[in-house]
Amino acid sequence: MYIFPDYTLKITRRERKKGRLTRSNLAEAIRQVRESGFVVLERVLPDEWVSMMRTAFDEETELYKPHKDGDDKRGGCQAPLRMPFLDPLAVENPWGLQIIETMMGEDIWTIMPYHTNTSWPGADTQHIHRDTQHLFPGYPVALPPTLMVIHIPLIDFTEENGSTEVWPGTHLITDMAPEDTRPEQLAERAALMPSVCTHMPAGSVLVRDMRIWHRGMPNRTNDIRTMLSIVYFRQLHRLPNHLTHLSPITQAAKDMLSERAQRLYRYNPVEE
């Protein structure tokens, strides 16, 4: 299974330099997310940046490496609140945020620390799942997204190291109650539907509606397969003012962020 060309956008050198998609590419990216549930912006980030981040995250994820037979070989780590982990291209990725802000509004928010999705050598096939349910599960029409995620692979995603498999369009399925979305039920239905694997070069940016069905695939290589994953929330009525469990960040970490990034991470409490 290979990713269909329709799900991949090749952006121009000018778009990379400006940090913004053209009007036509933005419209195409939004169309793909609305219809398919995701879009891949191919080779957006500089090779030097990807190499720097991969080195930093490889050192960090080594602390969480599974050592025993039978240990889950999927997971990752929380990004430390220091550079280079707080680099603007990660915490406020301009191309991904342009898509998400257009779809969910400029008042979106997110939280620190962000995470990685890491697959160690020997990782097996994951069960099919959604990361979130519909806001109103009983409603027969899929509403606009309330949670979206930006993924940034730090290594080429291939069939050998386990590119994530997705089922395009499944973010729009509304005829399954949350209690009916157990892995075996999703697997039975997914077997009758087309899927694609998100093969993409390191430094690409994948923007995804978190309701889409997906699963991690086996990592048959000797390399760690890591991607950054930063979740963004739509600002909803009275939310998230009730949240009391968010991780605090230091004032020093906050000071490393731009004004825009501070706005995005505004609900993390700050400690001196």
mmCIF file of C-alpha atoms in Angstrom:
data_model
loop_
_atom_site.group_PDB
_atom_site.id
_atom_site.type_symbol
_atom_site.label_atom_id
_atom_site.label_comp_id
_atom_site.label_asym_id
_atom_site.label_seq_id
_atom_site.Cartn_x
_atom_site.Cartn_y
_atom_site.Cartn_z
ATOM 1 C CA MET A 1 0.000 0.000 0.000
ATOM 2 C CA TYR A 2 1.416 3.351 -1.003
ATOM 3 C CA ILE A 3 0.257 6.861 -0.390
ATOM 4 C CA PHE A 4 -1.744 8.173 -3.328
ATOM 5 C CA PRO A 5 -0.330 11.304 -5.020
ATOM 6 C CA ASP A 6 -3.570 13.162 -4.261
ATOM 7 C CA TYR A 7 -2.668 13.229 -0.566
ATOM 8 C CA THR A 8 0.738 14.828 -1.078
ATOM 9 C CA LEU A 9 1.452 18.482 -1.816
ATOM 10 C CA LYS A 10 4.832 19.537 -3.150
ATOM 11 C CA ILE A 11 5.319 23.112 -2.035
ATOM 12 C CA THR A 12 7.538 25.617 -3.792
ATOM 13 C CA ARG A 13 10.877 27.052 -2.715
ATOM 14 C CA ARG A 14 9.141 30.403 -2.274
ATOM 15 C CA GLU A 15 6.549 28.869 0.078
ATOM 16 C CA ARG A 16 9.335 27.341 2.151
ATOM 17 C CA LYS A 17 11.168 30.649 2.346
ATOM 18 C CA LYS A 18 8.059 32.671 3.255
ATOM 19 C CA GLY A 19 6.682 30.064 5.658
ATOM 20 C CA ARG A 20 3.258 30.234 4.026
ATOM 21 C CA LEU A 21 1.349 28.263 1.445
ATOM 22 C CA THR A 22 0.005 30.010 -1.609
ATOM 23 C CA ARG A 23 -3.727 30.590 -1.738
ATOM 24 C CA SER A 24 -4.190 27.722 -4.190
ATOM 25 C CA ASN A 25 -2.058 25.262 -2.213
ATOM 26 C CA LEU A 26 -3.793 26.239 1.028
ATOM 27 C CA ALA A 27 -7.176 25.614 -0.584
ATOM 28 C CA GLU A 28 -5.981 22.241 -1.878
ATOM 29 C CA ALA A 29 -4.566 21.244 1.518
ATOM 30 C CA ILE A 30 -7.827 22.143 3.253
ATOM 31 C CA ARG A 31 -9.840 20.230 0.656
ATOM 32 C CA GLN A 32 -7.744 17.139 1.252
ATOM 33 C CA VAL A 33 -8.069 17.330 5.042
ATOM 34 C CA ARG A 34 -11.826 17.860 4.825
ATOM 35 C CA GLU A 35 -12.381 15.038 2.351
ATOM 36 C CA SER A 36 -9.653 12.538 3.252
ATOM 37 C CA GLY A 37 -8.794 13.474 6.836
ATOM 38 C CA PHE A 38 -5.138 14.339 6.259
ATOM 39 C CA VAL A 39 -2.619 15.936 3.932
ATOM 40 C CA VAL A 40 1.154 15.620 3.540
ATOM 41 C CA LEU A 41 3.294 18.650 2.719
ATOM 42 C CA GLU A 42 6.379 17.018 1.261
ATOM 43 C CA ARG A 43 9.951 18.000 2.250
ATOM 44 C CA VAL A 44 9.028 21.260 3.943
ATOM 45 C CA LEU A 45 11.795 21.501 6.535
ATOM 46 C CA PRO A 46 15.539 21.947 5.901
ATOM 47 C CA ASP A 47 17.696 18.823 6.053
ATOM 48 C CA GLU A 48 20.009 20.453 8.622
ATOM 49 C CA TRP A 49 17.062 21.169 10.924
ATOM 50 C CA VAL A 50 15.779 17.611 10.628
ATOM 51 C CA SER A 51 19.238 16.206 11.392
ATOM 52 C CA MET A 52 19.606 18.451 14.447
ATOM 53 C CA MET A 53 16.197 17.487 15.819
ATOM 54 C CA ARG A 54 16.680 13.801 15.139
ATOM 55 C CA THR A 55 19.994 13.773 17.001
ATOM 56 C CA ALA A 56 18.408 15.552 19.966
ATOM 57 C CA PHE A 57 15.360 13.282 20.074
ATOM 58 C CA ASP A 58 17.364 10.084 19.564
ATOM 59 C CA GLU A 59 19.316 10.944 22.705
ATOM 60 C CA GLU A 60 16.109 11.699 24.593
ATOM 61 C CA THR A 61 14.131 8.645 23.454
ATOM 62 C CA GLU A 62 17.074 6.409 24.365
ATOM 63 C CA LEU A 63 16.041 7.013 27.984
ATOM 64 C CA TYR A 64 12.691 5.345 27.269
ATOM 65 C CA LYS A 65 13.937 2.471 25.141
ATOM 66 C CA PRO A 66 12.174 -0.839 25.920
ATOM 67 C CA HIS A 67 14.669 -3.433 27.125
ATOM 68 C CA LYS A 68 12.643 -6.551 27.947
ATOM 69 C CA ASP A 69 11.047 -9.026 25.576
ATOM 70 C CA GLY A 70 7.352 -8.309 25.483
ATOM 71 C CA ASP A 71 7.767 -4.616 26.282
ATOM 72 C CA ASP A 72 5.726 -2.311 24.075
ATOM 73 C CA LYS A 73 8.041 -1.036 21.357
ATOM 74 C CA ARG A 74 5.862 1.982 20.648
ATOM 75 C CA GLY A 75 5.771 5.174 22.618
ATOM 76 C CA GLY A 76 8.258 7.978 22.698
ATOM 77 C CA CYS A 77 8.929 10.853 24.998
ATOM 78 C CA GLN A 78 7.762 14.277 26.029
ATOM 79 C CA ALA A 79 9.824 17.040 24.487
ATOM 80 C CA PRO A 80 12.058 18.723 27.104
ATOM 81 C CA LEU A 81 11.335 22.405 27.685
ATOM 82 C CA ARG A 82 14.604 23.647 26.222
ATOM 83 C CA MET A 83 16.220 24.205 22.873
ATOM 84 C CA PRO A 84 16.281 22.742 20.297
ATOM 85 C CA PHE A 85 12.989 21.104 21.299
ATOM 86 C CA LEU A 86 11.269 24.509 21.530
ATOM 87 C CA ASP A 87 12.415 25.564 18.081
ATOM 88 C CA PRO A 88 9.707 27.613 16.308
ATOM 89 C CA LEU A 89 9.575 25.223 13.348
ATOM 90 C CA ALA A 90 8.357 22.584 15.803
ATOM 91 C CA VAL A 91 6.184 24.428 18.325
ATOM 92 C CA GLU A 92 4.598 26.825 15.819
ATOM 93 C CA ASN A 93 5.142 25.171 12.475
ATOM 94 C CA PRO A 94 3.994 27.870 10.050
ATOM 95 C CA TRP A 95 2.707 25.702 7.204
ATOM 96 C CA GLY A 96 0.809 23.287 9.420
ATOM 97 C CA LEU A 97 -0.636 26.069 11.537
ATOM 98 C CA GLN A 98 -1.772 27.955 8.451
ATOM 99 C CA ILE A 99 -3.956 24.974 7.566
ATOM 100 C CA ILE A 100 -5.195 24.360 11.105
ATOM 101 C CA GLU A 101 -5.964 28.008 11.875
ATOM 102 C CA THR A 102 -7.929 28.282 8.648
ATOM 103 C CA MET A 103 -9.965 25.211 9.592
ATOM 104 C CA MET A 104 -10.373 25.735 13.364
ATOM 105 C CA GLY A 105 -9.862 29.475 13.838
ATOM 106 C CA GLU A 106 -6.939 31.563 15.024
ATOM 107 C CA ASP A 107 -7.906 31.078 18.689
ATOM 108 C CA ILE A 108 -6.689 27.470 18.735
ATOM 109 C CA TRP A 109 -4.518 26.321 21.628
ATOM 110 C CA THR A 110 -2.152 23.511 22.569
ATOM 111 C CA ILE A 111 -0.172 22.354 25.592
ATOM 112 C CA MET A 112 3.382 21.700 26.697
ATOM 113 C CA PRO A 113 5.160 19.392 26.565
ATOM 114 C CA TYR A 114 4.414 18.010 23.122
ATOM 115 C CA HIS A 115 5.107 14.362 22.347
ATOM 116 C CA THR A 116 6.774 12.074 19.874
ATOM 117 C CA ASN A 117 5.386 8.973 18.211
ATOM 118 C CA THR A 118 8.327 6.600 18.287
ATOM 119 C CA SER A 119 8.545 3.081 16.925
ATOM 120 C CA TRP A 120 11.583 1.097 18.024
ATOM 121 C CA PRO A 121 13.024 -1.786 15.987
ATOM 122 C CA GLY A 122 10.794 -4.815 16.361
ATOM 123 C CA ALA A 123 7.571 -2.866 16.874
ATOM 124 C CA ASP A 124 4.575 -4.864 15.669
ATOM 125 C CA THR A 125 1.326 -3.868 13.981
ATOM 126 C CA GLN A 126 -0.857 -1.637 16.125
ATOM 127 C CA HIS A 127 -4.632 -2.006 16.417
ATOM 128 C CA ILE A 128 -6.832 0.279 14.314
ATOM 129 C CA HIS A 129 -8.149 3.215 16.301
ATOM 130 C CA ARG A 130 -9.290 6.805 16.399
ATOM 131 C CA ASP A 131 -7.476 9.314 18.589
ATOM 132 C CA THR A 132 -10.716 11.115 19.407
ATOM 133 C CA GLN A 133 -14.448 10.680 18.900
ATOM 134 C CA HIS A 134 -16.937 13.057 17.352
ATOM 135 C CA LEU A 135 -17.967 15.977 19.523
ATOM 136 C CA PHE A 136 -21.608 14.814 19.307
ATOM 137 C CA PRO A 137 -21.368 11.059 18.590
ATOM 138 C CA GLY A 138 -25.111 10.614 18.030
ATOM 139 C CA TYR A 139 -25.358 13.331 15.400
ATOM 140 C CA PRO A 140 -25.663 11.856 11.869
ATOM 141 C CA VAL A 141 -23.431 14.467 10.200
ATOM 142 C CA ALA A 142 -19.706 14.942 10.846
ATOM 143 C CA LEU A 143 -19.082 18.396 12.262
ATOM 144 C CA PRO A 144 -15.911 20.434 11.660
ATOM 145 C CA PRO A 145 -12.836 19.155 13.537
ATOM 146 C CA THR A 146 -12.146 20.133 17.126
ATOM 147 C CA LEU A 147 -8.758 18.381 17.407
ATOM 148 C CA MET A 148 -6.045 18.297 14.760
ATOM 149 C CA VAL A 149 -2.426 17.223 14.903
ATOM 150 C CA ILE A 150 0.785 18.189 13.138
ATOM 151 C CA HIS A 151 3.218 15.311 12.588
ATOM 152 C CA ILE A 152 6.835 15.934 11.564
ATOM 153 C CA PRO A 153 8.830 12.781 10.675
ATOM 154 C CA LEU A 154 12.517 12.946 11.597
ATOM 155 C CA ILE A 155 13.368 9.986 9.364
ATOM 156 C CA ASP A 156 12.043 8.853 5.994
ATOM 157 C CA PHE A 157 8.785 6.964 6.552
ATOM 158 C CA THR A 158 8.838 3.755 4.512
ATOM 159 C CA GLU A 159 7.193 0.375 4.343
ATOM 160 C CA GLU A 160 10.242 -1.100 6.085
ATOM 161 C CA ASN A 161 10.164 1.139 9.177
ATOM 162 C CA GLY A 162 6.404 1.304 9.493
ATOM 163 C CA SER A 163 4.704 4.298 7.932
ATOM 164 C CA THR A 164 1.389 4.956 9.638
ATOM 165 C CA GLU A 165 -1.536 3.325 7.824
ATOM 166 C CA VAL A 166 -4.669 5.464 7.492
ATOM 167 C CA TRP A 167 -8.184 4.956 6.134
ATOM 168 C CA PRO A 168 -9.043 8.094 4.127
ATOM 169 C CA GLY A 169 -12.454 9.563 4.801
ATOM 170 C CA THR A 170 -13.110 7.649 8.019
ATOM 171 C CA HIS A 171 -13.109 10.888 10.029
ATOM 172 C CA LEU A 172 -16.541 11.445 8.453
ATOM 173 C CA ILE A 173 -18.040 8.132 9.619
ATOM 174 C CA THR A 174 -20.755 8.848 12.185
ATOM 175 C CA ASP A 175 -22.776 5.621 12.308
ATOM 176 C CA MET A 176 -20.619 3.983 14.984
ATOM 177 C CA ALA A 177 -21.145 4.814 18.636
ATOM 178 C CA PRO A 178 -17.966 5.194 20.727
ATOM 179 C CA GLU A 179 -18.680 1.900 22.470
ATOM 180 C CA ASP A 180 -18.815 0.202 19.041
ATOM 181 C CA THR A 181 -15.327 1.266 17.985
ATOM 182 C CA ARG A 182 -13.382 -1.503 19.688
ATOM 183 C CA PRO A 183 -10.330 -2.641 17.708
ATOM 184 C CA GLU A 184 -11.911 -5.857 16.464
ATOM 185 C CA GLN A 185 -14.996 -3.993 15.212
ATOM 186 C CA LEU A 186 -12.945 -1.378 13.417
ATOM 187 C CA ALA A 187 -10.723 -4.067 11.895
ATOM 188 C CA GLU A 188 -13.732 -5.946 10.528
ATOM 189 C CA ARG A 189 -15.124 -2.846 8.848
ATOM 190 C CA ALA A 190 -11.749 -1.472 7.747
ATOM 191 C CA ALA A 191 -11.047 -4.703 5.853
ATOM 192 C CA LEU A 192 -13.694 -3.617 3.339
ATOM 193 C CA MET A 193 -12.269 -0.116 2.878
ATOM 194 C CA PRO A 194 -9.191 1.225 1.057
ATOM 195 C CA SER A 195 -6.225 2.328 3.128
ATOM 196 C CA VAL A 196 -2.897 3.988 2.389
ATOM 197 C CA CYS A 197 0.443 4.122 4.155
ATOM 198 C CA THR A 198 1.878 7.565 4.748
ATOM 199 C CA HIS A 199 5.260 7.070 3.121
ATOM 200 C CA MET A 200 7.001 10.451 3.163
ATOM 201 C CA PRO A 201 10.481 11.939 3.367
ATOM 202 C CA ALA A 202 11.934 13.220 6.620
ATOM 203 C CA GLY A 203 11.059 16.858 7.167
ATOM 204 C CA SER A 204 7.602 16.581 5.659
ATOM 205 C CA VAL A 205 4.598 17.930 7.553
ATOM 206 C CA LEU A 206 1.474 15.804 7.929
ATOM 207 C CA VAL A 207 -1.704 17.543 9.117
ATOM 208 C CA ARG A 208 -4.422 15.182 10.334
ATOM 209 C CA ASP A 209 -7.981 15.251 11.617
ATOM 210 C CA MET A 210 -7.679 13.136 14.764
ATOM 211 C CA ARG A 211 -10.925 11.269 14.058
ATOM 212 C CA ILE A 212 -9.428 9.357 11.128
ATOM 213 C CA TRP A 213 -8.888 5.611 11.592
ATOM 214 C CA HIS A 214 -5.215 4.664 11.596
ATOM 215 C CA ARG A 215 -2.607 2.301 13.021
ATOM 216 C CA GLY A 216 1.143 2.013 13.421
ATOM 217 C CA MET A 217 2.869 -0.578 11.253
ATOM 218 C CA PRO A 218 5.835 -2.883 11.997
ATOM 219 C CA ASN A 219 9.338 -1.446 12.180
ATOM 220 C CA ARG A 220 11.519 -4.075 10.523
ATOM 221 C CA THR A 221 14.661 -1.926 10.479
ATOM 222 C CA ASN A 222 17.378 -1.325 13.057
ATOM 223 C CA ASP A 223 16.578 2.390 13.296
ATOM 224 C CA ILE A 224 14.275 4.294 15.632
ATOM 225 C CA ARG A 225 11.332 5.731 13.696
ATOM 226 C CA THR A 226 10.390 9.018 15.358
ATOM 227 C CA MET A 227 8.029 11.826 14.462
ATOM 228 C CA LEU A 228 6.967 14.889 16.411
ATOM 229 C CA SER A 229 3.266 15.118 17.254
ATOM 230 C CA ILE A 230 1.703 18.388 18.372
ATOM 231 C CA VAL A 231 -2.057 18.413 19.016
ATOM 232 C CA TYR A 232 -4.147 21.556 18.557
ATOM 233 C CA PHE A 233 -7.566 22.198 20.079
ATOM 234 C CA ARG A 234 -10.413 24.359 18.839
ATOM 235 C CA GLN A 235 -11.456 26.986 21.384
ATOM 236 C CA LEU A 236 -14.894 25.851 22.562
ATOM 237 C CA HIS A 237 -17.420 27.509 24.847
ATOM 238 C CA ARG A 238 -16.079 27.601 28.441
ATOM 239 C CA LEU A 239 -13.242 25.270 27.503
ATOM 240 C CA PRO A 240 -10.474 24.767 28.504
ATOM 241 C CA ASN A 241 -10.962 27.111 31.457
ATOM 242 C CA HIS A 242 -11.875 24.122 33.638
ATOM 243 C CA LEU A 243 -8.552 22.337 33.105
ATOM 244 C CA THR A 244 -6.459 21.967 36.240
ATOM 245 C CA HIS A 245 -4.093 19.112 35.323
ATOM 246 C CA LEU A 246 -1.881 20.729 32.701
ATOM 247 C CA SER A 247 1.854 20.497 33.225
ATOM 248 C CA PRO A 248 3.465 23.711 34.460
ATOM 249 C CA ILE A 249 6.253 25.281 32.451
ATOM 250 C CA THR A 250 9.001 27.497 33.759
ATOM 251 C CA GLN A 251 9.179 31.192 33.059
ATOM 252 C CA ALA A 252 12.528 30.506 31.390
ATOM 253 C CA ALA A 253 10.876 28.086 28.962
ATOM 254 C CA LYS A 254 8.083 30.554 28.243
ATOM 255 C CA ASP A 255 10.627 33.277 27.532
ATOM 256 C CA MET A 256 12.123 31.117 24.774
ATOM 257 C CA LEU A 257 8.820 31.220 22.888
ATOM 258 C CA SER A 258 7.673 33.844 20.440
ATOM 259 C CA GLU A 259 4.576 35.900 21.190
ATOM 260 C CA ARG A 260 2.588 33.661 18.876
ATOM 261 C CA ALA A 261 3.824 30.483 20.549
ATOM 262 C CA GLN A 262 3.059 31.906 24.003
ATOM 263 C CA ARG A 263 -0.484 32.477 22.800
ATOM 264 C CA LEU A 264 -0.743 28.893 21.554
ATOM 265 C CA TYR A 265 0.505 27.475 24.876
ATOM 266 C CA ARG A 266 -1.442 29.947 27.014
ATOM 267 C CA TYR A 267 -3.164 27.356 29.218
ATOM 268 C CA ASN A 268 -0.002 25.817 30.652
ATOM 269 C CA PRO A 269 0.491 27.319 34.129
ATOM 270 C CA VAL A 270 3.791 29.147 34.531
ATOM 271 C CA GLU A 271 5.961 28.577 37.574
ATOM 272 C CA GLU A 272 8.826 30.812 38.627
#
